Coordinates of C-alpha atoms in Angstrom, one line a residue:
X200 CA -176.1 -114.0 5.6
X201 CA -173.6 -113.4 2.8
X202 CA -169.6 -113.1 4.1
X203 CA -167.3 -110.5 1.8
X204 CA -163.4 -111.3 2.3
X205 CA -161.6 -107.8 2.4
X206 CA -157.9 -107.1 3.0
X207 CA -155.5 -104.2 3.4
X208 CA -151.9 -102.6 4.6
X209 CA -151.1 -100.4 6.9
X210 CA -148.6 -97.5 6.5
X211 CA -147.0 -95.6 8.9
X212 CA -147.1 -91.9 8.4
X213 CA -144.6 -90.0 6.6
X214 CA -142.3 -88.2 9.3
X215 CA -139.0 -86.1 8.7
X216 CA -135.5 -87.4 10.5
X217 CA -132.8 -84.7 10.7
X218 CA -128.8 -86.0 11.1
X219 CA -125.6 -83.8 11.2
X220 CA -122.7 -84.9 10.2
X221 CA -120.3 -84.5 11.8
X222 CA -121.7 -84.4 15.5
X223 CA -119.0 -82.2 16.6
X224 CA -115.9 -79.9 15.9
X225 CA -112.7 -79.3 17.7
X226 CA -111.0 -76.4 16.3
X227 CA -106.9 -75.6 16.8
X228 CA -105.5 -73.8 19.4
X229 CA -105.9 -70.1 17.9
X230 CA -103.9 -66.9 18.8
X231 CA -106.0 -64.1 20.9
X232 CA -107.3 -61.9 18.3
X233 CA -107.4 -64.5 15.1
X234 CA -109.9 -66.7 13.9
X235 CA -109.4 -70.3 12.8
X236 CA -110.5 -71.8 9.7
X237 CA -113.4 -72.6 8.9
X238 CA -114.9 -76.1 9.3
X239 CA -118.4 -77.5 7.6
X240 CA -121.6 -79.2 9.1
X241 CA -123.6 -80.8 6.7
X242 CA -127.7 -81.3 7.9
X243 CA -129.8 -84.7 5.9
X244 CA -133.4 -85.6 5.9
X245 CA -133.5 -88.6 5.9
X246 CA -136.9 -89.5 6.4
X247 CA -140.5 -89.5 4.6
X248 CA -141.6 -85.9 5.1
X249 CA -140.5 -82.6 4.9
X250 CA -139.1 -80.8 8.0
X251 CA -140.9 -77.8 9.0
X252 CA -140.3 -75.0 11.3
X253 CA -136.7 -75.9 10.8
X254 CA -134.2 -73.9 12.8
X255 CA -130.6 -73.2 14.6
X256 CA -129.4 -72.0 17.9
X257 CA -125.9 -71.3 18.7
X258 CA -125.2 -71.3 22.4
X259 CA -121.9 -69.1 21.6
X260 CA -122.0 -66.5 18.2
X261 CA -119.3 -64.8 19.7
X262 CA -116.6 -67.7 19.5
X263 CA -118.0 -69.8 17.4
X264 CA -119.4 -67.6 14.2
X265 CA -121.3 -69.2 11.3
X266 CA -121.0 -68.9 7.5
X267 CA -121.9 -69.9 4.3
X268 CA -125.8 -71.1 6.0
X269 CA -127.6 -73.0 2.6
X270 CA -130.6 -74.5 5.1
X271 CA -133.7 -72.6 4.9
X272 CA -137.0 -72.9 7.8
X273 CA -137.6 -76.1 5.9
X274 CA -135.6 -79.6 4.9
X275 CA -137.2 -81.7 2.1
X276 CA -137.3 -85.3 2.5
X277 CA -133.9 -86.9 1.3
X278 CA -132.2 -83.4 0.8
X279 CA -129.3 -82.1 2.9
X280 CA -128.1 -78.4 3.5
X281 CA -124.6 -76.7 4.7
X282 CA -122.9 -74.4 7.3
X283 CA -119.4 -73.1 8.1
X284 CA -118.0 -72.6 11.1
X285 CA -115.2 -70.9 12.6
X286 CA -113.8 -70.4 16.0
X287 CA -112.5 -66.6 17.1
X288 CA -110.5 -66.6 20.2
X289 CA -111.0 -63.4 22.0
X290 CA -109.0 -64.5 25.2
X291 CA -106.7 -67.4 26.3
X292 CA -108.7 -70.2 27.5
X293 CA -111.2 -72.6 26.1
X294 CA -114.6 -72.4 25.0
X295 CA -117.2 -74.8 23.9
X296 CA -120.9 -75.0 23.1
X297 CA -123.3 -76.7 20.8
X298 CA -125.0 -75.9 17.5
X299 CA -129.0 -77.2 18.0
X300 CA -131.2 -77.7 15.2
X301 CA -134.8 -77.5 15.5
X302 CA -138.1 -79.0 13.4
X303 CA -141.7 -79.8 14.0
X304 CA -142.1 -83.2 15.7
X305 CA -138.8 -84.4 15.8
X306 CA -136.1 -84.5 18.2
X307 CA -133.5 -81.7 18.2
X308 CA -130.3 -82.3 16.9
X309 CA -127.0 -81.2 17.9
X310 CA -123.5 -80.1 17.0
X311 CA -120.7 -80.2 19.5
X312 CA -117.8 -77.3 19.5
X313 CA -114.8 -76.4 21.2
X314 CA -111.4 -75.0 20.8
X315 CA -109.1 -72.8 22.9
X316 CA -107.4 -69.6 22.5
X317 CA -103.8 -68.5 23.6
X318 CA -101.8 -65.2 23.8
X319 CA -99.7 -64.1 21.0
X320 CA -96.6 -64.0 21.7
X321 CA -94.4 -61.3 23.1
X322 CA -90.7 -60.4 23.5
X323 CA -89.2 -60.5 27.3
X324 CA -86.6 -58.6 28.0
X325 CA -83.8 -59.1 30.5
X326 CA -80.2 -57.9 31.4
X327 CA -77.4 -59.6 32.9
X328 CA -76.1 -58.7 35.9
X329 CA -79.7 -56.9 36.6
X330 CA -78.2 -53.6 37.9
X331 CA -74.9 -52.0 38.2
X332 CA -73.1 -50.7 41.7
X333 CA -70.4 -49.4 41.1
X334 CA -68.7 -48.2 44.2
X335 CA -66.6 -45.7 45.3
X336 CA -64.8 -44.1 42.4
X337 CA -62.3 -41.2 42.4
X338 CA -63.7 -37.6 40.9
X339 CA -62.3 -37.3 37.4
X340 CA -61.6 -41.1 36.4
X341 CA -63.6 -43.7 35.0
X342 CA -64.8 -47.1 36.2
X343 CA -64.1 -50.2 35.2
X344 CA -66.6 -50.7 32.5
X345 CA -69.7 -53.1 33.3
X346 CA -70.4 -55.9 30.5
X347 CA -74.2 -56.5 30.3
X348 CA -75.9 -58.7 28.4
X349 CA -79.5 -58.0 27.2
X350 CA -81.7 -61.2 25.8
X351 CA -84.9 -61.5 24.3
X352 CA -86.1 -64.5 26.0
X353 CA -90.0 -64.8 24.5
X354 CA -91.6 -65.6 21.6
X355 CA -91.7 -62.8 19.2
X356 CA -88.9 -60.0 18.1
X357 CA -88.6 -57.1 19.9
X358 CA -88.2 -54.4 17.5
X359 CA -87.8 -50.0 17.8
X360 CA -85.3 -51.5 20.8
X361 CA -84.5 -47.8 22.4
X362 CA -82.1 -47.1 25.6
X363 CA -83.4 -44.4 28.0
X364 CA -80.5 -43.5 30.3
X365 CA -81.7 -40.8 33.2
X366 CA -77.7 -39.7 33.5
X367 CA -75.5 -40.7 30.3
X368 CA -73.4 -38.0 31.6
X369 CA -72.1 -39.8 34.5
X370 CA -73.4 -43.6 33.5
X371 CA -72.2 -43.8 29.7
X372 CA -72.9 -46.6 27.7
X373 CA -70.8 -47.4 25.1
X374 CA -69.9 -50.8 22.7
X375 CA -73.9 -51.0 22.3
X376 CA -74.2 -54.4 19.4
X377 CA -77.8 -54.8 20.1
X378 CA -79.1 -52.0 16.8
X379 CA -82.7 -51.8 16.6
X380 CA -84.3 -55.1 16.9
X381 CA -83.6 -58.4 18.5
X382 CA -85.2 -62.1 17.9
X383 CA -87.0 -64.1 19.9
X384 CA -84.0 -66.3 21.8
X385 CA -81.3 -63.9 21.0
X386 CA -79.0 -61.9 23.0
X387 CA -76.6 -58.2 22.3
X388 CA -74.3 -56.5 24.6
X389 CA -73.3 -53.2 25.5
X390 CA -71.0 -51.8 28.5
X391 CA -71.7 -49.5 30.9
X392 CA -68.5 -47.1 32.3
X393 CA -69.1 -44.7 36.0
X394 CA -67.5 -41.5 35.7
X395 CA -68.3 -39.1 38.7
X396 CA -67.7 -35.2 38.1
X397 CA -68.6 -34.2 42.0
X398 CA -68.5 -36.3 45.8
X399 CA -71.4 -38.2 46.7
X400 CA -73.5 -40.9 45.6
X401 CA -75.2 -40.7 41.8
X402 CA -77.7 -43.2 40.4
X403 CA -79.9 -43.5 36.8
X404 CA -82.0 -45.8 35.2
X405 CA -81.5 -47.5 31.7
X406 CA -84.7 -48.5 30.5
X407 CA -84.5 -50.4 27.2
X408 CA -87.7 -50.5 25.6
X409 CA -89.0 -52.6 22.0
X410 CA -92.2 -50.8 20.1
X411 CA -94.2 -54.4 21.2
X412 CA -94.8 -52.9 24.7
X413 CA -91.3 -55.2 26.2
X414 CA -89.3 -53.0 28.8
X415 CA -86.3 -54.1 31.4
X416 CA -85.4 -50.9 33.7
X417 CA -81.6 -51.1 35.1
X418 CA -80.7 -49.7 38.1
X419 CA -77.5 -47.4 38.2
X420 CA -75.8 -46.4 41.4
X421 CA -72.0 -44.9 42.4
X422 CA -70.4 -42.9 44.4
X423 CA -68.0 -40.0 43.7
X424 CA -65.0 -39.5 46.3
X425 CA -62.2 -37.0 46.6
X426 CA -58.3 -38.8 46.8
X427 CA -56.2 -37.3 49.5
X428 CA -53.0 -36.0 47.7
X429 CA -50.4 -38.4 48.0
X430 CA -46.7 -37.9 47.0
X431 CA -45.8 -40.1 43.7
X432 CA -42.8 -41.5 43.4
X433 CA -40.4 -41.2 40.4
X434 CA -38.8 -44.3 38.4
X435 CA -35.5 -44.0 37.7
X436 CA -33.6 -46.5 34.4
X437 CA -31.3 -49.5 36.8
X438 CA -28.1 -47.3 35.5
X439 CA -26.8 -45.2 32.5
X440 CA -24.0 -46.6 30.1
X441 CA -22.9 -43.6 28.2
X442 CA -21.3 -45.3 24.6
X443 CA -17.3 -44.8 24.3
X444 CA -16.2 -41.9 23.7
X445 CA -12.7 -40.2 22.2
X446 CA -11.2 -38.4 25.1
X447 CA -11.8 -34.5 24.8
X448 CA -14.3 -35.0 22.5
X449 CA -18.2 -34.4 23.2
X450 CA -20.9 -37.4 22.7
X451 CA -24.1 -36.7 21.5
X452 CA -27.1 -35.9 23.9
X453 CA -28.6 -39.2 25.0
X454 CA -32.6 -38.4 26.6
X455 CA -32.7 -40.0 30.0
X456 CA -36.1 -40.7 30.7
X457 CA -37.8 -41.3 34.2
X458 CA -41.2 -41.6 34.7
X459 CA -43.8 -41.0 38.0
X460 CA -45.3 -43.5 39.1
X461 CA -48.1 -42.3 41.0
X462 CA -50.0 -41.5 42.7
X463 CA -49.6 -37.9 42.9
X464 CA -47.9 -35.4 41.4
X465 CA -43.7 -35.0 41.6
X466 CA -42.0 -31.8 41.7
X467 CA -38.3 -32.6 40.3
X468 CA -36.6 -29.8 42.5
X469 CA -32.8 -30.5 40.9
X470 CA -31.2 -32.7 38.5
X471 CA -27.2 -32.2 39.5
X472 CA -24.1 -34.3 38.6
X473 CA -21.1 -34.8 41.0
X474 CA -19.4 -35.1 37.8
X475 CA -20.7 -32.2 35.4
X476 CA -17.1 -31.9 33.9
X477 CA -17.2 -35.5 32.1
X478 CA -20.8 -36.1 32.2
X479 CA -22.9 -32.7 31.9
X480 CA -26.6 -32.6 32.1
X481 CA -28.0 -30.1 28.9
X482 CA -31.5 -30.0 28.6
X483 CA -33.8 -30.3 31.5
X484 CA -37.6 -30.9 30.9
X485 CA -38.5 -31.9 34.3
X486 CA -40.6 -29.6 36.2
X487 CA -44.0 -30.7 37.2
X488 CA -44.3 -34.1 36.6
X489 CA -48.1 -35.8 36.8
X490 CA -48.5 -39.4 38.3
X491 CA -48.5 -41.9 35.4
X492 CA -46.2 -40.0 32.8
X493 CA -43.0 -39.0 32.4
X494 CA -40.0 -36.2 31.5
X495 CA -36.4 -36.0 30.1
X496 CA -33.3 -34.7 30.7
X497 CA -30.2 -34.8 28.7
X498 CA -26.9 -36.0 29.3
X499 CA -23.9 -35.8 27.1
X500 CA -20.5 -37.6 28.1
X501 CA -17.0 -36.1 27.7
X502 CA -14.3 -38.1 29.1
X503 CA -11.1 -36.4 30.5
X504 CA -9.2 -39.5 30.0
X505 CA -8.9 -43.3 28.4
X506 CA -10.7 -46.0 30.5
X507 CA -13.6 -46.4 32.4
X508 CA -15.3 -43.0 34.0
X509 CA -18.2 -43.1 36.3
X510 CA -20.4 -40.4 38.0
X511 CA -23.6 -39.9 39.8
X512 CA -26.7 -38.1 39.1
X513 CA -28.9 -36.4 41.7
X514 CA -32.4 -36.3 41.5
X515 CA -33.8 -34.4 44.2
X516 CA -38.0 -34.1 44.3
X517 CA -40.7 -33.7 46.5
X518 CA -41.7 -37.5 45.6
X519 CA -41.3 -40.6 47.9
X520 CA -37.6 -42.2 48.5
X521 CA -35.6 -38.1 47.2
X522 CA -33.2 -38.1 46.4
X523 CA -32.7 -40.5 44.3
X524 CA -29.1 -41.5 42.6
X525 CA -28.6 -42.5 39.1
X526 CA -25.4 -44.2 38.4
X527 CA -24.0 -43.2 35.1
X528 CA -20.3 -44.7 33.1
X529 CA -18.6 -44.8 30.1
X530 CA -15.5 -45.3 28.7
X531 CA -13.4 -42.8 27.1
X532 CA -11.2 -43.9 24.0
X533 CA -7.7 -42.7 23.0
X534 CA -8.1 -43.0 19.4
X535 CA -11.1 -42.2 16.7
X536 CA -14.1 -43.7 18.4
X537 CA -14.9 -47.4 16.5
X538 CA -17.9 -47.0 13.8
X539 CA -21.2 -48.2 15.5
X540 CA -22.5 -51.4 14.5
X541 CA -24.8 -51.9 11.6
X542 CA -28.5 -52.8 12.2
X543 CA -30.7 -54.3 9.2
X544 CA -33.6 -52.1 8.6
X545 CA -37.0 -52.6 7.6
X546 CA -40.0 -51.5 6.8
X547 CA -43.1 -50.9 9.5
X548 CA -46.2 -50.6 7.3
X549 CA -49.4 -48.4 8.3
X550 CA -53.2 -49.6 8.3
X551 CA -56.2 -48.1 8.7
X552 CA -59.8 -49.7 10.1
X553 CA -62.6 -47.5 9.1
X554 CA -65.3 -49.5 11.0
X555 CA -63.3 -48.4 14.2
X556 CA -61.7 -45.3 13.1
X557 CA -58.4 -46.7 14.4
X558 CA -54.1 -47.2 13.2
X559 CA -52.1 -49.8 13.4
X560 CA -48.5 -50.0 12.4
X561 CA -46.4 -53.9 11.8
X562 CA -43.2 -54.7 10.3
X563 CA -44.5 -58.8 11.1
X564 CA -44.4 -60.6 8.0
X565 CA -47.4 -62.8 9.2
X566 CA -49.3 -60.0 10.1
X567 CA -48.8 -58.1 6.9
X568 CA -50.0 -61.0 4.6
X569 CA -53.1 -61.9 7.2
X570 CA -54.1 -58.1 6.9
X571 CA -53.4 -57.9 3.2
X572 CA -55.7 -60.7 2.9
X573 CA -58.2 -60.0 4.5
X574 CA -57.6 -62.6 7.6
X575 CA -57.7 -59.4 9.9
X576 CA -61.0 -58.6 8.2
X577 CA -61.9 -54.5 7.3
X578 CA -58.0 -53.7 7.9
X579 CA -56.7 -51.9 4.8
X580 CA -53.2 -50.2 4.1
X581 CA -52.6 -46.2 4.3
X582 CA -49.9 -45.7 2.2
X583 CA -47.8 -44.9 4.5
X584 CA -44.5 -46.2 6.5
X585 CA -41.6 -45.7 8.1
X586 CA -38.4 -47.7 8.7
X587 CA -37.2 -49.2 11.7
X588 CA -33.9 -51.2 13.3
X589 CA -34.2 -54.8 13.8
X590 CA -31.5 -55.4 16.1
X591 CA -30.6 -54.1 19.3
X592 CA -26.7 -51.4 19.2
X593 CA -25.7 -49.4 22.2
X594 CA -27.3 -46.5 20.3
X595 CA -31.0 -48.4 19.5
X596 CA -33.9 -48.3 22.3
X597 CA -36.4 -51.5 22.0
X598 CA -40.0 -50.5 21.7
X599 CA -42.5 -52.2 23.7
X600 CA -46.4 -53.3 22.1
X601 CA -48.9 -53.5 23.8
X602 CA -52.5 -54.9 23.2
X603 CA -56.4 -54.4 24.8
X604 CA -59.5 -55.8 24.0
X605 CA -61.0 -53.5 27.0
X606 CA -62.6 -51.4 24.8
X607 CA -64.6 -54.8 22.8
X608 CA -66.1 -54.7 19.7
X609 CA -62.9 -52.6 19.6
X610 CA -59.0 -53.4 20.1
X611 CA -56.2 -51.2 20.4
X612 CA -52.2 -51.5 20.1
X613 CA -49.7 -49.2 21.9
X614 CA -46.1 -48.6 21.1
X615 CA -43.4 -46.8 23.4
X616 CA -40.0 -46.4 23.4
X617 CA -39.7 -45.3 26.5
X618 CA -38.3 -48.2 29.5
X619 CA -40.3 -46.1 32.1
X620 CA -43.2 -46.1 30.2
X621 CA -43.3 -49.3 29.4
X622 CA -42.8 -50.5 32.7
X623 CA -46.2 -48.2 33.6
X624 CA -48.4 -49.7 31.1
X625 CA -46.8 -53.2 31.8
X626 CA -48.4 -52.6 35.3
X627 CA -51.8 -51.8 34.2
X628 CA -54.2 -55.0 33.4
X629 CA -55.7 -53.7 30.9
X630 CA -53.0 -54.0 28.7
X631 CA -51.0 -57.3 27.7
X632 CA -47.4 -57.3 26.9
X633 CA -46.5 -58.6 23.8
X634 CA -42.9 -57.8 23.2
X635 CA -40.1 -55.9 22.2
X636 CA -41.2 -55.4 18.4
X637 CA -38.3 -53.1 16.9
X638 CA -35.5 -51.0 17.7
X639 CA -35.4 -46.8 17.1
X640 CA -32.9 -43.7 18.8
X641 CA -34.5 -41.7 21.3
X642 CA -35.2 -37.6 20.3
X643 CA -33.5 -35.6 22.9
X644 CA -35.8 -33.5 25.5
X645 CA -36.5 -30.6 23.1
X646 CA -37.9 -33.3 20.4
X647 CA -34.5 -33.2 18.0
X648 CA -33.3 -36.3 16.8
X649 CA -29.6 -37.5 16.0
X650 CA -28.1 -36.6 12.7
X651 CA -29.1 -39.0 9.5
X652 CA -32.5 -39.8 11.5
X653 CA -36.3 -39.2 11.0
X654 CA -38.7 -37.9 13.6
X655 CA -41.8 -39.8 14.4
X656 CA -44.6 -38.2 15.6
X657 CA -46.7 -40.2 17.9
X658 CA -50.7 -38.7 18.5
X659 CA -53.4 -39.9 20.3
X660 CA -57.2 -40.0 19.3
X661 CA -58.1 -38.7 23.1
X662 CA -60.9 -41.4 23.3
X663 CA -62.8 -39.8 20.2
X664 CA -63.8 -43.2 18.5
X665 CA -65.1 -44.9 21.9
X666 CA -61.4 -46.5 22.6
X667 CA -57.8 -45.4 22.7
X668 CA -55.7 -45.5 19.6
X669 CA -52.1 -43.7 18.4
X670 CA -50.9 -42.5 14.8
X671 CA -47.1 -43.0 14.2
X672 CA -45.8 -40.8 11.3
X673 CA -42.6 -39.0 9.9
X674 CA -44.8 -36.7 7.7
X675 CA -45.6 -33.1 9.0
X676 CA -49.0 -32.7 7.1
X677 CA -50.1 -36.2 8.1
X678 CA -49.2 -34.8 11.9
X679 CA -51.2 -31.2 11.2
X680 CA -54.5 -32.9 9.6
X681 CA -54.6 -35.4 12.8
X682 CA -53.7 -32.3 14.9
X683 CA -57.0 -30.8 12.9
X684 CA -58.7 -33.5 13.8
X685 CA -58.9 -33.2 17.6
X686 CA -55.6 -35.4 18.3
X687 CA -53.2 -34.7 20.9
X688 CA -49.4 -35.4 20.6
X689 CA -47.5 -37.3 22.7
X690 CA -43.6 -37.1 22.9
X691 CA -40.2 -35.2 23.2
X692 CA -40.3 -31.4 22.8
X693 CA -43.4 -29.6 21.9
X694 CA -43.7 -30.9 18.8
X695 CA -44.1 -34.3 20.2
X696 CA -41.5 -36.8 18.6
X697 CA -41.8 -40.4 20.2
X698 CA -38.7 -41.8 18.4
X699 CA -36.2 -40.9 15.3
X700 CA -35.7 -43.7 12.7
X701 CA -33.6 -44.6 9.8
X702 CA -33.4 -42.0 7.1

């Protein structure tokens, strides 16, 4: 027997090993309709053998799309190979799946995803107060008007804003700020005013639209009504002090004003002194007198003797409380009647805003310099003035201002004259008081004014730039081109002069 030593090693075959790296992906939250980034999976062999039959399954192409794929049906030993992928969000929710990688004899390998998908934003639309009732409003007037408030309250701008109103005749909107687009968190505002031309309810629909698919719809509703005729009811000044006067000797005409304060219509039927000799009534320009305005007569004074002289004036009307007695006096002078006091003068300067197509006239100081400099901001001067009195004489009437932001973006001043009618607008709450600014003479009822004195013409913009607003000039072709214009003049005689002041 012969023995022969052998020896040997044992090897274990050459297999393939697949890895990914990483083992999963979580992509960001995406907007509905984009697709992320994307991200890269890397596949390694790291074994001994080749792997064959290599392949890929994706549980969810549609969300999860892949790119940029460098592995082939086969993975050499040590060698790695790349992918991209993305996620593409097609709804709001969230999606996952797995990436599985196949090859012959070796256990699958696998790539977790996920990742979610939201809406895009959108712009919501709302109004404040929702609707607008507006009750019962008389035929011919307007309502109050309605702030409303319009906010964007969702993510994204709504732009190509446009206002649908189903009846602007009757349901106007006016002081719209909100222009063609508004951001995400912001708000505009705009009024809304009832104006009924027949009795009986009337309704419409604003519906504000943006070009991103955003609509609010307010609902409109008022009703017209019919006023019974009542009788109005005229205001008459407390009492008439005629200034002395040389006995035998004629004073000027002084305008008596009185004014009706509603609500109907007033019918003066007579205007009679029981004392024509000494004071005479000329000029009568009260006929038909409408609630909320007012007329002139004119009364002169003559005395028939030195010392105080009184009479009574009748005004008989078809108004409330007729007739109604004015107590008139004076005081008639032996000699050469005393020279009237002397007032200091100034000058009341005219501005012009051509953002809101409105006047305004000051003598202020202050307000001069803070419209000169631009502290009233888009305020610049016309040119043009006129003088006024400063302090008050027997001869001088104060004139009232008046102020209203009713009419916002927009504000408006008003000057008058006129006791009565300032005592009218005083009432109304649109309007705040704000003083007796300057003195002027009063024209008589036929619109002349006393000797070494300039007509003002006073002329209103009837509504035409979306709020009320008066001119005040002495010139005649300033009056004409307003006249052109569409304005309406207000004031004594047809020619409508609203005060005389110094030359």
């Amino acid at each position: 027997t012969v023995n022969i030593a052998m020896s040997g090693t044992g090897t274990a075959p050459p297999v393939a090993t697949l890895g990914a790296s990483p083992v999963s992906l979580s992509f960001p939250t995406t907007t509905v309709g984009s697709t992320s980034s994307t991200q890269s999976v890397t596949i390694s062999n790291t074994g001994t053998a080749s792997a064959t039959s290599f392949g890929m399954a994706n549980g969810d192409a549609t969300h999860f799309p892949v790119s940029g794929n460098t592995c082939g049906s086969s993975l050499a030993a040590g060698a790695s190979c790349s992918l991209n992928v993305a996620y593409a969000a097609n709804a709001a929710g969230t999606n996952n799946t797995a990436l599985t990688f196949s090859y012959a004899g070796g256990t699958n390998v696998t790539v977790q995803l996920a990742g979610s998908g939201v809406a895009a934003p959108t712009a919501n639309l709302a109004t404040a107060p929702s609707s607008g009732s507006f009750g019962n409003v008389t035929v011919g007037q307007t309502s109050t008007a309605l702030a409303v408030t319009l906010t964007n309250s969702g993510g994204a701008a709504a732009g190509g804003l446009s206002f649908n109103n189903s009846n602007a005749t009757k349901f106007a909107v006016s002081g719209n700020s909100c222009g063609s687009a508004l951001n995400a968190g912001a708000s505009c505002a705009f009024s809304i005013a009832y104006a009924p031309t027949a009795a009986g309810a009337d309704s419409a629909t604003l519906t504000i639209s943006a070009s991103g698919g955003a609509t609010v719809v307010m609902s409109l509703s008022g009703t017209g009504t019919v006023a019974a005729p009542q009788a109005g009811q005229l205001s008459l000044p407390a009492a008439i002090t005629m200034a002395d006067q040389q006995v035998g000797t004629t004073s000027a005409a002084r305008s008596v004003t009185i004014s009706n304060l509603g609500p109907g219509a007033v019918n003066v039927l007579s205007v009679v002194s029981n004392n024509g000799a000494e004071f005479a009534i000329g000029a009568n320009g009260c006929g038909t007198v409408q609630a909320n305005t007012a007329c002139a007569f004119d009364l002169t004074f003559k005395p028939s003797a030195a010392g105080a002289r009184a009479a009574s004036i009748t005004i008989t009307s078809n108004g409330t409380n007729s007739p109604q007695i004015l107590a008139v006096s004076g005081t008639g002078t032996a000699g050469a009647p005393p020279p009237p006091p002397v007032a200091q003068t100034v000058d009341v300067i005219e501005y012009f805003h051509a953002g809101f197509g409105h006047y305004f006239i000051t003598y202020l100081a202050d307000e001069i310099t803070k419209l000169d400099n631009g502290t009233f901001a888009g305020w610049a001067r016309t040119g043009k003035q006129f003088k006024a009195w400063t302090q008050p004489t027997a001869d001088l009437s104060p004139v009232c201002r008046f102020f209203t932001t009713a009419f916002a973006p927009k504000s408006s001043h008003f000057y008058t004259p006129f006791a009565p009618e300032c005592s009218v607008v005083k009432s109304n709450s649109v309007w705040s008081f704000e003083g007796l600014v300057f003195y002027t003479m009063q024209a008589s009822v036929t619109g002349v004014c006393p000797a070494n004195t300039v007509p003002v013409y006073r002329m209103y913009n009837n509504g035409q730039s979306g709020a009320p607003n008066h001119r005040y000039t002495t010139e005649m072709n300033v009056r004409a081109q307003m006249l052109a214009q569409g304005w309406i003049p207000e004031g004594a005689g047809t020619i409508g002069v609203i005060m005389c002041s110094p030359p």
